[in-house]
Amino acid sequence: MLAKRVSKTLNQLAGKGYTNGQNMTECWMKIVMMSCIGFVRLNHEGRFLISHTHKESLDDVGEEIQSVMKPERTKMQECFQPGSTPVQAGKLHFLYYNMIGCITTMEHEGYSHIEVDFHDTGTGPRVPSRTDYFGFTMATLNENGSVFANPCKGDKNMSTLMYCPFNSLENNSEWSMRFESEEVKVVALGTGWVAAITSLNYLRIFTEGGLQTLPLIVINNNNLW
């Protein structure tokens, strides 16, 4: 009799789709155990009902079951820059790597040395190395240019976004933008646009000339997906 009641309850749960929930094993075990002694049953709508005879003594158990069954909100994953490697003091590491090329940097006392290299040296432009006084920790590149960004390190070194085109007839074609009340978390680069996600969960999109083209987009204001 006990085995039949357990089997029946499990079949009912599976038929209603309750067994597909994440981290629900503890909840199902409690329900099955109580169903074995007649405390809990499923009605035709798939709802759990507690016997009136035992309702008062099981109020705390019912609340616990509901708390387990309530889906938990998933926290947003921490930002990371694709194609980068962890920083190692005094050693070369990648700010970015893709099928076009790579951006590497090595920290020195007070500055860093940045190199941009293309896998196909015959077609890619030759990009001179640069000295980095901003402390860039994010970068990306495509055939037309590269983007760099650094986190905020105080009022004297605010978060900065910089775009550097590879082929340009003008010497002042590079541009940069400083963020006073937010900091860049991730950068991206496409055909004709530069994008940055900031600590305020804003997505800022610019043209290659530095003009912001789209309104700020709130990705999420609760740090939850």
mmCIF file of C-alpha atoms in Angstrom:
data_model
loop_
_atom_site.group_PDB
_atom_site.id
_atom_site.type_symbol
_atom_site.label_atom_id
_atom_site.label_comp_id
_atom_site.label_asym_id
_atom_site.label_seq_id
_atom_site.Cartn_x
_atom_site.Cartn_y
_atom_site.Cartn_z
ATOM 1 C CA MET A 1 0.000 0.000 0.000
ATOM 2 C CA LEU A 2 2.810 2.386 0.875
ATOM 3 C CA ALA A 3 4.679 1.642 -2.338
ATOM 4 C CA LYS A 4 1.555 2.165 -4.436
ATOM 5 C CA ARG A 5 0.874 5.534 -2.815
ATOM 6 C CA VAL A 6 4.465 6.687 -3.372
ATOM 7 C CA SER A 7 4.379 5.499 -6.979
ATOM 8 C CA LYS A 8 1.050 7.204 -7.600
ATOM 9 C CA THR A 9 2.295 10.506 -6.179
ATOM 10 C CA LEU A 10 5.472 10.423 -8.246
ATOM 11 C CA ASN A 11 3.503 9.675 -11.401
ATOM 12 C CA GLN A 12 1.151 12.545 -10.674
ATOM 13 C CA LEU A 13 4.072 14.907 -10.109
ATOM 14 C CA ALA A 14 5.752 13.827 -13.327
ATOM 15 C CA GLY A 15 2.509 14.127 -15.269
ATOM 16 C CA LYS A 16 2.054 17.690 -14.088
ATOM 17 C CA GLY A 17 5.644 18.599 -14.909
ATOM 18 C CA TYR A 18 6.648 19.315 -11.327
ATOM 19 C CA THR A 19 9.773 17.169 -11.476
ATOM 20 C CA ASN A 20 11.406 19.430 -14.057
ATOM 21 C CA GLY A 21 12.161 22.215 -11.571
ATOM 22 C CA GLN A 22 15.695 22.984 -10.505
ATOM 23 C CA ASN A 23 16.771 22.086 -6.955
ATOM 24 C CA MET A 24 13.333 20.668 -6.156
ATOM 25 C CA THR A 25 14.398 17.243 -4.857
ATOM 26 C CA GLU A 26 13.988 18.224 -1.214
ATOM 27 C CA CYS A 27 10.503 19.574 -1.855
ATOM 28 C CA TRP A 28 9.347 16.433 -3.658
ATOM 29 C CA MET A 29 10.671 14.179 -0.924
ATOM 30 C CA LYS A 30 8.682 16.074 1.701
ATOM 31 C CA ILE A 31 5.540 15.958 -0.409
ATOM 32 C CA VAL A 32 5.884 12.236 -1.070
ATOM 33 C CA MET A 33 6.511 11.503 2.598
ATOM 34 C CA MET A 34 3.435 13.454 3.673
ATOM 35 C CA SER A 35 1.316 11.948 0.917
ATOM 36 C CA CYS A 36 2.183 8.495 2.233
ATOM 37 C CA ILE A 37 0.379 9.245 5.483
ATOM 38 C CA GLY A 38 -2.470 11.174 3.904
ATOM 39 C CA PHE A 39 -1.329 14.684 4.774
ATOM 40 C CA VAL A 40 -0.972 15.901 1.183
ATOM 41 C CA ARG A 41 -2.685 15.001 -2.073
ATOM 42 C CA LEU A 42 -2.999 16.374 -5.600
ATOM 43 C CA ASN A 43 -6.342 17.531 -6.940
ATOM 44 C CA HIS A 44 -7.422 17.345 -10.583
ATOM 45 C CA GLU A 45 -5.794 20.742 -11.280
ATOM 46 C CA GLY A 46 -2.426 19.552 -10.055
ATOM 47 C CA ARG A 47 -2.526 21.623 -6.865
ATOM 48 C CA PHE A 48 -1.228 20.286 -3.556
ATOM 49 C CA LEU A 49 -3.907 20.058 -0.876
ATOM 50 C CA ILE A 50 -3.263 19.580 2.856
ATOM 51 C CA SER A 51 -5.780 17.531 4.789
ATOM 52 C CA HIS A 52 -8.003 19.727 6.988
ATOM 53 C CA THR A 53 -7.432 17.322 9.864
ATOM 54 C CA HIS A 54 -3.735 18.069 9.891
ATOM 55 C CA LYS A 55 -3.794 21.570 8.424
ATOM 56 C CA GLU A 56 -2.985 23.491 11.595
ATOM 57 C CA SER A 57 -0.104 21.223 12.558
ATOM 58 C CA LEU A 58 1.289 21.411 9.027
ATOM 59 C CA ASP A 59 1.091 25.169 8.462
ATOM 60 C CA ASP A 60 4.810 25.571 9.009
ATOM 61 C CA VAL A 61 5.554 22.626 6.726
ATOM 62 C CA GLY A 62 3.302 24.058 4.024
ATOM 63 C CA GLU A 63 5.076 27.404 4.206
ATOM 64 C CA GLU A 64 8.423 25.653 3.921
ATOM 65 C CA ILE A 65 7.231 23.745 0.860
ATOM 66 C CA GLN A 66 6.030 26.945 -0.784
ATOM 67 C CA SER A 67 9.373 28.625 -0.087
ATOM 68 C CA VAL A 68 11.204 25.737 -1.748
ATOM 69 C CA MET A 69 8.839 25.714 -4.715
ATOM 70 C CA LYS A 70 9.183 29.476 -5.238
ATOM 71 C CA PRO A 71 11.654 30.023 -8.089
ATOM 72 C CA GLU A 72 14.830 31.822 -7.098
ATOM 73 C CA ARG A 73 16.045 34.804 -9.063
ATOM 74 C CA THR A 74 19.335 34.280 -10.806
ATOM 75 C CA LYS A 75 21.958 36.940 -10.272
ATOM 76 C CA MET A 76 23.558 38.478 -13.312
ATOM 77 C CA GLN A 77 26.929 37.021 -14.176
ATOM 78 C CA GLU A 78 29.949 39.211 -13.567
ATOM 79 C CA CYS A 79 31.153 41.068 -16.651
ATOM 80 C CA PHE A 80 34.149 39.764 -18.562
ATOM 81 C CA GLN A 81 35.892 40.755 -21.788
ATOM 82 C CA PRO A 82 35.828 37.918 -24.367
ATOM 83 C CA GLY A 83 39.206 36.902 -25.741
ATOM 84 C CA SER A 84 41.211 38.222 -22.788
ATOM 85 C CA THR A 85 43.488 36.464 -20.309
ATOM 86 C CA PRO A 86 44.061 37.185 -16.595
ATOM 87 C CA VAL A 87 46.533 39.892 -15.666
ATOM 88 C CA GLN A 88 49.907 38.652 -14.445
ATOM 89 C CA ALA A 89 52.263 41.235 -13.015
ATOM 90 C CA GLY A 90 55.351 41.676 -15.160
ATOM 91 C CA LYS A 91 54.152 39.214 -17.804
ATOM 92 C CA LEU A 92 52.583 39.615 -21.227
ATOM 93 C CA HIS A 93 48.857 38.932 -21.370
ATOM 94 C CA PHE A 94 46.098 39.268 -23.942
ATOM 95 C CA LEU A 95 43.632 42.127 -23.810
ATOM 96 C CA TYR A 96 41.887 40.584 -26.801
ATOM 97 C CA TYR A 97 42.263 37.709 -29.274
ATOM 98 C CA ASN A 98 40.154 36.737 -32.283
ATOM 99 C CA MET A 99 40.563 35.356 -35.807
ATOM 100 C CA ILE A 100 41.786 38.721 -37.119
ATOM 101 C CA GLY A 101 44.541 39.427 -34.634
ATOM 102 C CA CYS A 102 45.365 40.091 -31.030
ATOM 103 C CA ILE A 103 46.083 42.909 -28.596
ATOM 104 C CA THR A 104 48.689 42.273 -25.919
ATOM 105 C CA THR A 105 49.962 44.365 -23.050
ATOM 106 C CA MET A 106 52.700 44.211 -20.462
ATOM 107 C CA GLU A 107 52.644 46.264 -17.303
ATOM 108 C CA HIS A 108 55.613 48.330 -16.233
ATOM 109 C CA GLU A 109 56.014 50.740 -13.354
ATOM 110 C CA GLY A 110 53.549 53.556 -14.036
ATOM 111 C CA TYR A 111 52.553 52.516 -17.558
ATOM 112 C CA SER A 112 51.890 49.586 -19.905
ATOM 113 C CA HIS A 113 53.173 48.679 -23.360
ATOM 114 C CA ILE A 114 50.457 47.699 -25.884
ATOM 115 C CA GLU A 115 50.997 45.802 -29.146
ATOM 116 C CA VAL A 116 48.436 45.134 -31.904
ATOM 117 C CA ASP A 117 49.289 42.244 -34.250
ATOM 118 C CA PHE A 118 47.436 40.673 -37.165
ATOM 119 C CA HIS A 119 47.603 36.973 -37.965
ATOM 120 C CA ASP A 120 47.850 37.707 -41.693
ATOM 121 C CA THR A 121 50.701 40.192 -41.812
ATOM 122 C CA GLY A 122 50.377 40.528 -45.589
ATOM 123 C CA THR A 123 46.912 42.074 -45.554
ATOM 124 C CA GLY A 124 46.596 43.637 -42.112
ATOM 125 C CA PRO A 125 47.940 47.140 -41.504
ATOM 126 C CA ARG A 126 51.039 47.661 -39.428
ATOM 127 C CA VAL A 127 49.985 49.243 -36.163
ATOM 128 C CA PRO A 128 52.691 50.967 -34.113
ATOM 129 C CA SER A 129 52.971 50.022 -30.466
ATOM 130 C CA ARG A 130 51.645 52.478 -27.916
ATOM 131 C CA THR A 131 52.374 53.458 -24.360
ATOM 132 C CA ASP A 132 49.354 53.149 -22.109
ATOM 133 C CA TYR A 133 49.073 55.530 -19.162
ATOM 134 C CA PHE A 134 45.348 54.856 -18.634
ATOM 135 C CA GLY A 135 45.699 51.273 -17.440
ATOM 136 C CA PHE A 136 43.528 49.672 -20.126
ATOM 137 C CA THR A 137 42.070 46.316 -19.102
ATOM 138 C CA MET A 138 39.562 45.867 -21.962
ATOM 139 C CA ALA A 139 40.072 45.902 -25.716
ATOM 140 C CA THR A 140 38.687 44.644 -29.007
ATOM 141 C CA LEU A 141 39.548 44.988 -32.684
ATOM 142 C CA ASN A 142 38.355 44.432 -36.237
ATOM 143 C CA GLU A 143 39.753 45.227 -39.693
ATOM 144 C CA ASN A 144 39.206 48.967 -39.256
ATOM 145 C CA GLY A 145 40.346 49.791 -35.752
ATOM 146 C CA SER A 146 40.648 48.931 -32.087
ATOM 147 C CA VAL A 147 38.859 49.961 -28.902
ATOM 148 C CA PHE A 148 40.328 50.272 -25.417
ATOM 149 C CA ALA A 149 38.796 50.947 -22.009
ATOM 150 C CA ASN A 150 39.862 51.057 -18.384
ATOM 151 C CA PRO A 151 37.931 50.932 -15.094
ATOM 152 C CA CYS A 152 37.659 53.902 -12.775
ATOM 153 C CA LYS A 153 40.619 54.306 -10.435
ATOM 154 C CA GLY A 154 39.650 57.532 -8.708
ATOM 155 C CA ASP A 155 38.948 61.121 -9.738
ATOM 156 C CA LYS A 156 42.336 61.492 -11.405
ATOM 157 C CA ASN A 157 41.939 58.342 -13.499
ATOM 158 C CA MET A 158 38.305 58.006 -14.489
ATOM 159 C CA SER A 159 37.015 55.251 -16.740
ATOM 160 C CA THR A 160 37.929 56.030 -20.355
ATOM 161 C CA LEU A 161 36.758 54.639 -23.694
ATOM 162 C CA MET A 162 39.131 55.102 -26.655
ATOM 163 C CA TYR A 163 38.791 54.261 -30.349
ATOM 164 C CA CYS A 164 41.882 54.023 -32.580
ATOM 165 C CA PRO A 165 41.344 53.553 -36.350
ATOM 166 C CA PHE A 166 44.056 51.733 -38.305
ATOM 167 C CA ASN A 167 43.784 53.479 -41.665
ATOM 168 C CA SER A 168 42.990 57.175 -41.560
ATOM 169 C CA LEU A 169 44.110 60.212 -43.526
ATOM 170 C CA GLU A 170 43.696 62.424 -40.474
ATOM 171 C CA ASN A 171 46.090 62.341 -37.550
ATOM 172 C CA ASN A 172 43.408 63.358 -35.045
ATOM 173 C CA SER A 173 40.964 60.589 -35.963
ATOM 174 C CA GLU A 174 41.401 58.878 -32.589
ATOM 175 C CA TRP A 175 38.861 59.831 -29.973
ATOM 176 C CA SER A 176 38.227 59.095 -26.326
ATOM 177 C CA MET A 177 35.443 59.642 -23.806
ATOM 178 C CA ARG A 178 35.694 59.856 -20.025
ATOM 179 C CA PHE A 179 32.900 58.668 -17.721
ATOM 180 C CA GLU A 180 32.440 60.669 -14.529
ATOM 181 C CA SER A 181 29.643 58.771 -12.775
ATOM 182 C CA GLU A 182 30.017 55.297 -14.276
ATOM 183 C CA GLU A 183 32.712 52.996 -15.592
ATOM 184 C CA VAL A 184 33.062 50.794 -18.648
ATOM 185 C CA LYS A 185 32.685 47.060 -18.022
ATOM 186 C CA VAL A 186 32.765 45.537 -21.535
ATOM 187 C CA VAL A 187 33.558 46.895 -25.008
ATOM 188 C CA ALA A 188 32.592 45.708 -28.486
ATOM 189 C CA LEU A 189 33.333 46.808 -32.036
ATOM 190 C CA GLY A 190 31.444 46.267 -35.280
ATOM 191 C CA THR A 191 31.119 47.661 -38.772
ATOM 192 C CA GLY A 192 30.673 51.389 -38.237
ATOM 193 C CA TRP A 193 29.965 51.281 -34.506
ATOM 194 C CA VAL A 194 31.593 51.111 -31.085
ATOM 195 C CA ALA A 195 29.714 49.840 -28.024
ATOM 196 C CA ALA A 196 30.350 49.885 -24.287
ATOM 197 C CA ILE A 197 28.383 48.487 -21.362
ATOM 198 C CA THR A 198 28.798 50.489 -18.171
ATOM 199 C CA SER A 199 28.430 49.929 -14.441
ATOM 200 C CA LEU A 200 24.969 51.546 -14.566
ATOM 201 C CA ASN A 201 23.864 48.720 -16.890
ATOM 202 C CA TYR A 202 23.707 51.119 -19.830
ATOM 203 C CA LEU A 203 24.596 50.193 -23.371
ATOM 204 C CA ARG A 204 26.227 53.151 -25.113
ATOM 205 C CA ILE A 205 26.655 52.947 -28.888
ATOM 206 C CA PHE A 206 28.856 55.338 -30.880
ATOM 207 C CA THR A 207 29.856 55.826 -34.484
ATOM 208 C CA GLU A 208 33.488 55.324 -35.473
ATOM 209 C CA GLY A 209 33.764 59.104 -35.291
ATOM 210 C CA GLY A 210 32.714 59.196 -31.633
ATOM 211 C CA LEU A 211 29.107 60.375 -31.990
ATOM 212 C CA GLN A 212 26.594 58.637 -29.739
ATOM 213 C CA THR A 213 23.898 57.413 -32.111
ATOM 214 C CA LEU A 214 21.346 55.601 -29.965
ATOM 215 C CA PRO A 215 19.675 56.498 -26.677
ATOM 216 C CA LEU A 216 20.900 54.806 -23.536
ATOM 217 C CA ILE A 217 19.415 51.344 -23.171
ATOM 218 C CA VAL A 218 18.795 50.000 -19.687
ATOM 219 C CA ILE A 219 19.946 46.390 -19.761
ATOM 220 C CA ASN A 220 18.611 45.582 -16.291
ATOM 221 C CA ASN A 221 18.216 47.761 -13.231
ATOM 222 C CA ASN A 222 17.905 44.990 -10.647
ATOM 223 C CA ASN A 223 21.129 43.101 -11.372
ATOM 224 C CA LEU A 224 18.916 40.149 -12.247
ATOM 225 C CA TRP A 225 18.185 38.397 -15.510
#
